[in-house]
PDB file of C-alpha atoms in Angstrom:
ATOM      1  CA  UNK V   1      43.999  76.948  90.468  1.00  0.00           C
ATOM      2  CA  UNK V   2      47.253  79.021  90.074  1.00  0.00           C
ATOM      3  CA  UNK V   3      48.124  79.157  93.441  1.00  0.00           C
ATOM      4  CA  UNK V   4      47.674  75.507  94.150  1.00  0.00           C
ATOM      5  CA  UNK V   5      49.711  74.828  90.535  1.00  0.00           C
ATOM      6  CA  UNK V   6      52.370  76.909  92.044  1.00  0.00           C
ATOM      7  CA  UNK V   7      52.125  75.044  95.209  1.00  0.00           C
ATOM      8  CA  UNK V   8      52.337  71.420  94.011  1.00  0.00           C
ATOM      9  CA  UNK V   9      55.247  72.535  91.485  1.00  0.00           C
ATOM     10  CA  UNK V  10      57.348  74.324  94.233  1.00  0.00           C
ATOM     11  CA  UNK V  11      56.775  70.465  96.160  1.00  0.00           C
ATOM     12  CA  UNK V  12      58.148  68.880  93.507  1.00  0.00           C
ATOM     13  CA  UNK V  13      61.204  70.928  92.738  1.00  0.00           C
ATOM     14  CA  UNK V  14      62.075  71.241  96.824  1.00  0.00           C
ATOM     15  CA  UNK V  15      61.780  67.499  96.975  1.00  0.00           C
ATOM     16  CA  UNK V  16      63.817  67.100  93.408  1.00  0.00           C
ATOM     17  CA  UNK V  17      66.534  69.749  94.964  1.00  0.00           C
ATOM     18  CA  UNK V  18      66.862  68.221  97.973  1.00  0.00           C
ATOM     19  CA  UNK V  19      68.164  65.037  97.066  1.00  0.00           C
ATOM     20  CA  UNK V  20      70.430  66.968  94.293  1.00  0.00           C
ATOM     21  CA  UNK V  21      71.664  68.748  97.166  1.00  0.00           C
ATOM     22  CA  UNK V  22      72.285  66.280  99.401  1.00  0.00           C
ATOM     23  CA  UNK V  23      73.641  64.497  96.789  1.00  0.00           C
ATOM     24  CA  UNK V  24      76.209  66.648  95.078  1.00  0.00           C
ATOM     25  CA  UNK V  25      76.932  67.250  99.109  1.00  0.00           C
ATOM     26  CA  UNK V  26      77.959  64.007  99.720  1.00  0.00           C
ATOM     27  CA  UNK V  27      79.975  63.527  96.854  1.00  0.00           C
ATOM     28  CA  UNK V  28      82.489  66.602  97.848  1.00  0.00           C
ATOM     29  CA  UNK V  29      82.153  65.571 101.146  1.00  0.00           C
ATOM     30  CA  UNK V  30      83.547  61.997 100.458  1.00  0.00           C
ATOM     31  CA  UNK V  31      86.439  63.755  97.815  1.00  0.00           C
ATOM     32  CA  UNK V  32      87.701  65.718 100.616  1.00  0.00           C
ATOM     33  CA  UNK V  33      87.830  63.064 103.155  1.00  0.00           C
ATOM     34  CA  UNK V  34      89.827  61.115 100.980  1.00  0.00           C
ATOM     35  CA  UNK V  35      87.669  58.488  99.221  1.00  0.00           C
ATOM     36  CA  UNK V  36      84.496  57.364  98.576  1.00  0.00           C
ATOM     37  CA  UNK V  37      82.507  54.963 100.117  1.00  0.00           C
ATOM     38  CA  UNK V  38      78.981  54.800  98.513  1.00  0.00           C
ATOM     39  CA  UNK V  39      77.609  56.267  95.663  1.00  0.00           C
ATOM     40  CA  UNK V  40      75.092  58.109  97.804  1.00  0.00           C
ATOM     41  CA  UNK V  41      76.713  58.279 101.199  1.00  0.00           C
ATOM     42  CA  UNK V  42      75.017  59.081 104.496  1.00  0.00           C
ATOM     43  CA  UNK V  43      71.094  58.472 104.496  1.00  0.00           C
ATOM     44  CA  UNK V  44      71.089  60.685 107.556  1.00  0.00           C
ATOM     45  CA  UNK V  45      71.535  63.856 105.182  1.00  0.00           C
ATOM     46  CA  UNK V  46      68.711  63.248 102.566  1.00  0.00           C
ATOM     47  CA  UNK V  47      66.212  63.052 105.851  1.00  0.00           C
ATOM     48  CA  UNK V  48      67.646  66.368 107.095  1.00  0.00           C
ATOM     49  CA  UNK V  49      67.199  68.418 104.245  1.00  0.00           C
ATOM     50  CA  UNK V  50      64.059  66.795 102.498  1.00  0.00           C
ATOM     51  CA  UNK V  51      61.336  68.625 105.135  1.00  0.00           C
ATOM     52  CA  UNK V  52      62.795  72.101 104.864  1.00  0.00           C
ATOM     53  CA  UNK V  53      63.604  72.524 100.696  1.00  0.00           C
ATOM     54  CA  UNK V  54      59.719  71.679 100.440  1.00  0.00           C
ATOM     55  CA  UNK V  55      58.247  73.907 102.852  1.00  0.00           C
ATOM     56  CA  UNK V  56      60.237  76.828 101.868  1.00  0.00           C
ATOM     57  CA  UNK V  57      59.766  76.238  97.752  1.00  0.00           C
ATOM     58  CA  UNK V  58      56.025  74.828  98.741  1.00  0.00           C
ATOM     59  CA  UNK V  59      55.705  78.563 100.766  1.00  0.00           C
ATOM     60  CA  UNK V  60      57.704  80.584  97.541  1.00  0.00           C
ATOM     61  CA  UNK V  61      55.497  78.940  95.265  1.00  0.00           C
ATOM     62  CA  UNK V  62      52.208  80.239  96.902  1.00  0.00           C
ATOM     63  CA  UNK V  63      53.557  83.687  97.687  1.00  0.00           C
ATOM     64  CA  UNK V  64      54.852  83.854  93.754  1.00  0.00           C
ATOM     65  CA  UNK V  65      51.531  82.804  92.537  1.00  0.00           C
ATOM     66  CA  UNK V  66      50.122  85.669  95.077  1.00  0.00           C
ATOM     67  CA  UNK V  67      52.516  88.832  93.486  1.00  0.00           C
ATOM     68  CA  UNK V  68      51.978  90.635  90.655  1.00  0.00           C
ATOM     69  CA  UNK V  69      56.269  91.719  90.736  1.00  0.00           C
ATOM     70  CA  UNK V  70      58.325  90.681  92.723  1.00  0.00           C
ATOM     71  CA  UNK V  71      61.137  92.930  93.050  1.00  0.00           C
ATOM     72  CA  UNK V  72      65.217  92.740  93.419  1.00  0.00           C
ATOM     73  CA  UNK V  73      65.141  93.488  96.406  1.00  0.00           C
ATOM     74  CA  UNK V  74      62.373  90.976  97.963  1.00  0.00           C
ATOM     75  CA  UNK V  75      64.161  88.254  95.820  1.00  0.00           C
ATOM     76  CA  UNK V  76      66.680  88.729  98.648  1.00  0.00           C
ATOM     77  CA  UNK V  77      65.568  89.165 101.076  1.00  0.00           C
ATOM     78  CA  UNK V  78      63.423  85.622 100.340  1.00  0.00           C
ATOM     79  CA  UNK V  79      66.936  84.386  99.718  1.00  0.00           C
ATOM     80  CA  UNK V  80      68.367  85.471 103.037  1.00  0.00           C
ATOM     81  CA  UNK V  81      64.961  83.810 104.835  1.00  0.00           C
ATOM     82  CA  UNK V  82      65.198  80.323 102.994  1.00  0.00           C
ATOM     83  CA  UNK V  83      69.082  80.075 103.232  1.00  0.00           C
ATOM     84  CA  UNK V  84      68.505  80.776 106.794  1.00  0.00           C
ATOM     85  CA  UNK V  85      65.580  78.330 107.665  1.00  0.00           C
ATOM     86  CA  UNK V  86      66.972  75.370 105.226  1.00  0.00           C
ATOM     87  CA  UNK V  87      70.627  75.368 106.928  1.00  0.00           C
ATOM     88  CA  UNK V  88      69.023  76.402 110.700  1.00  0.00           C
ATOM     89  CA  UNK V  89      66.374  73.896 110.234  1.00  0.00           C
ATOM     90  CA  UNK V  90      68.737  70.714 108.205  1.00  0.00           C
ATOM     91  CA  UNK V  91      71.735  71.871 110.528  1.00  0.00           C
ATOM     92  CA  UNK V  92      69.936  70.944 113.879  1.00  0.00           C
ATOM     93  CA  UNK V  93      66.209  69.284 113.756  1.00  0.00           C
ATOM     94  CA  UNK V  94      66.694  67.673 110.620  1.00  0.00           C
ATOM     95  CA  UNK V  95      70.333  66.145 111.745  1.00  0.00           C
ATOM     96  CA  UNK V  96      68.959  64.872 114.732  1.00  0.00           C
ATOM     97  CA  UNK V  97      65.518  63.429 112.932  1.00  0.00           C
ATOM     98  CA  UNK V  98      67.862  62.448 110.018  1.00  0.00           C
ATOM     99  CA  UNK V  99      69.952  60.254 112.296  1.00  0.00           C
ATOM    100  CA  UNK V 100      67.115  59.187 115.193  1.00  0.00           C
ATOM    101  CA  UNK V 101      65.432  57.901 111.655  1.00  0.00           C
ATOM    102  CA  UNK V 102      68.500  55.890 110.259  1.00  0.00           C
ATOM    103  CA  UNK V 103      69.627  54.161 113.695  1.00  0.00           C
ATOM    104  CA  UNK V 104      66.392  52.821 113.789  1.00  0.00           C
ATOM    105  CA  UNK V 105      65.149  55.217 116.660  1.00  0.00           C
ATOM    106  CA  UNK V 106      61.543  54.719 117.475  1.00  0.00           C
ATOM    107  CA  UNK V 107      58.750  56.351 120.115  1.00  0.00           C
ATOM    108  CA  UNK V 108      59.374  53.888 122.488  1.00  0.00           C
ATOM    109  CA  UNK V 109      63.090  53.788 122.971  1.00  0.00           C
ATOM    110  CA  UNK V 110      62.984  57.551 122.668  1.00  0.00           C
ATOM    111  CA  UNK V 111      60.443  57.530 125.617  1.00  0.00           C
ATOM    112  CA  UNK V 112      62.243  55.108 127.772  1.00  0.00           C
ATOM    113  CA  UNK V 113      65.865  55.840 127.192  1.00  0.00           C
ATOM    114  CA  UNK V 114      65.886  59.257 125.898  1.00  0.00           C
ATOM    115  CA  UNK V 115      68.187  60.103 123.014  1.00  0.00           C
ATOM    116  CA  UNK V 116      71.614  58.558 123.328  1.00  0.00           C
ATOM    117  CA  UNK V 117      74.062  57.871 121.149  1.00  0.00           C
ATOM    118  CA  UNK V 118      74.212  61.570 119.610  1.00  0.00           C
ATOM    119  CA  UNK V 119      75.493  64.659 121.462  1.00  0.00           C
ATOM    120  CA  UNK V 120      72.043  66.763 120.875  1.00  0.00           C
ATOM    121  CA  UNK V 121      73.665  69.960 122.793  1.00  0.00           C
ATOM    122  CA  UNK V 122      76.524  69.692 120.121  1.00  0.00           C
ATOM    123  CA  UNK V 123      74.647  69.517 117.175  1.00  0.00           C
ATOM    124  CA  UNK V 124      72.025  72.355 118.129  1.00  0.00           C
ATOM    125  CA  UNK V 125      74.860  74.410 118.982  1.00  0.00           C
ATOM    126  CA  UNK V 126      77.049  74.120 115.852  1.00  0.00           C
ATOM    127  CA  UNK V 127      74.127  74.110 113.473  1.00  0.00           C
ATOM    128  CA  UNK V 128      72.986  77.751 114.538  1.00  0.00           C
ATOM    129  CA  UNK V 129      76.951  78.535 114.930  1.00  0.00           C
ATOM    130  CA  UNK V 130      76.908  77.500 111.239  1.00  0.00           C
ATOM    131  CA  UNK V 131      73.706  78.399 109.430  1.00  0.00           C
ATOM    132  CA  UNK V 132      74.415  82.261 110.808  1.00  0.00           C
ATOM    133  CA  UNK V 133      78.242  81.813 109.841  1.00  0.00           C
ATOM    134  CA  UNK V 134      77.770  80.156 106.109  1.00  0.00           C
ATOM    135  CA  UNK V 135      75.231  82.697 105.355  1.00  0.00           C
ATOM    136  CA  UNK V 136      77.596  84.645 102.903  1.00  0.00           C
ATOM    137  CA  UNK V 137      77.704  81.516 101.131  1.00  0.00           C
ATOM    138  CA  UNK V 138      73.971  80.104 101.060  1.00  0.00           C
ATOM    139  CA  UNK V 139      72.061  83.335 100.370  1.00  0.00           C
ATOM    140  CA  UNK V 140      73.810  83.841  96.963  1.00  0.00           C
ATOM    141  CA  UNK V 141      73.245  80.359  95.933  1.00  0.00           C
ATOM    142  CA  UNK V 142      69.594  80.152  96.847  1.00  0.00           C
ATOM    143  CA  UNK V 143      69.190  83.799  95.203  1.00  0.00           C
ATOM    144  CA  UNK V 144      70.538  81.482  92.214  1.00  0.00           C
ATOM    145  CA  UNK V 145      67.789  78.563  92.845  1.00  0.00           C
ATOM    146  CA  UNK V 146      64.755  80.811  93.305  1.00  0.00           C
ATOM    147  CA  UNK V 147      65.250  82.569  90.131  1.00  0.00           C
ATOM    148  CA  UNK V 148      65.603  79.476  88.529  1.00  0.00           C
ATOM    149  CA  UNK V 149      62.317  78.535  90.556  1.00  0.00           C
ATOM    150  CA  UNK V 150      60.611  81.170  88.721  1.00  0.00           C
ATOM    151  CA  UNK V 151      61.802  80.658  85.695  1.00  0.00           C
ATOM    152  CA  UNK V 152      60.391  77.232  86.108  1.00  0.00           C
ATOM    153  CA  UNK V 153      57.055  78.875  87.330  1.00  0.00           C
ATOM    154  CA  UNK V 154      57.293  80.873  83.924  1.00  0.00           C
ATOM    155  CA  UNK V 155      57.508  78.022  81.796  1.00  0.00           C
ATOM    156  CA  UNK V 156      54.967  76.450  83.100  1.00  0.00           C
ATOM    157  CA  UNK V 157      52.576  79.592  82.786  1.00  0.00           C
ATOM    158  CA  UNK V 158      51.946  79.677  86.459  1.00  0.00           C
ATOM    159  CA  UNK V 159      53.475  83.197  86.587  1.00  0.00           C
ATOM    160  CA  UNK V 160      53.176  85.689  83.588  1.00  0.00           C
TER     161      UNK V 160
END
């Protein structure tokens, strides 16, 4: 019962902090470019980062609930995996599902006409280019968001 608890609640809060994410993303996005022009800007993003923050807090949430301690140490080496696969994963196969998904890309026209429109080589490349080169910026901050995971796990007296 714990372990599906801590399942279920690492769901909700990857699915909660991926639209904060995206969101507070979007919004310094549009302030640098010099304006904005909607309240919650590109769809494209909340599509690319919705599938990875709920695997990896879905996964953290079972292996928690599965530890009696987790150490200093592990806690960053978690970090250093989910930074990795949430920027990796959002940076290429979630940009190109985010934006097949919001220019109303279907089987069919994927089938018959192949992808066009978006330069697939391009994104693939620069996402791995970036997920390896912002990782001395996103492992910190999801060190940050899995402690505050667990203390969320605590509170709820999934993890003692």
């Amino acid at each position: 019962m714990r372990i599906t608890k801590g399942v279920i609640v690492g769901i909700i809060f990857g699915f909660g902090l991926s639209f904060s994410i995206s969101f507070m993303f979007m919004l310094f996005a549009q302030g640098f470019a010099g304006g904005f022009t909607s309240i919650f800007g590109e769809v494209w993003i909340y599509y690319a980062t919705i599938v990875p923050f709920i695997l990896t807090f879905a996964i953290l949430g079972y292996y928690f609930t599965k530890q009696e301690k987790v150490s200093n140490k592990q806690l960053w080496s978690l970090s250093l995996m989910s930074a990795l696969f949430i920027t990796l994963y959002s940076g290429t196969i979630g940009a190109l599902f985010g934006e097949w998904v919001v220019r109303g890309g279907s089987l069919r026209t994927y089938v018959e006409g192949g992808y066009t429109g978006v330069n697939v080589d391009g994104v693939l490349l620069a996402g791995v280019v970036y997920a390896f080169i912002l990782l001395p910026l996103t492992t910190p901050l999801a060190r940050l968001i899995i402690q505050a995971f667990l203390e969320l796990l605590k509170k709820y007296k999934i993890l003692f």
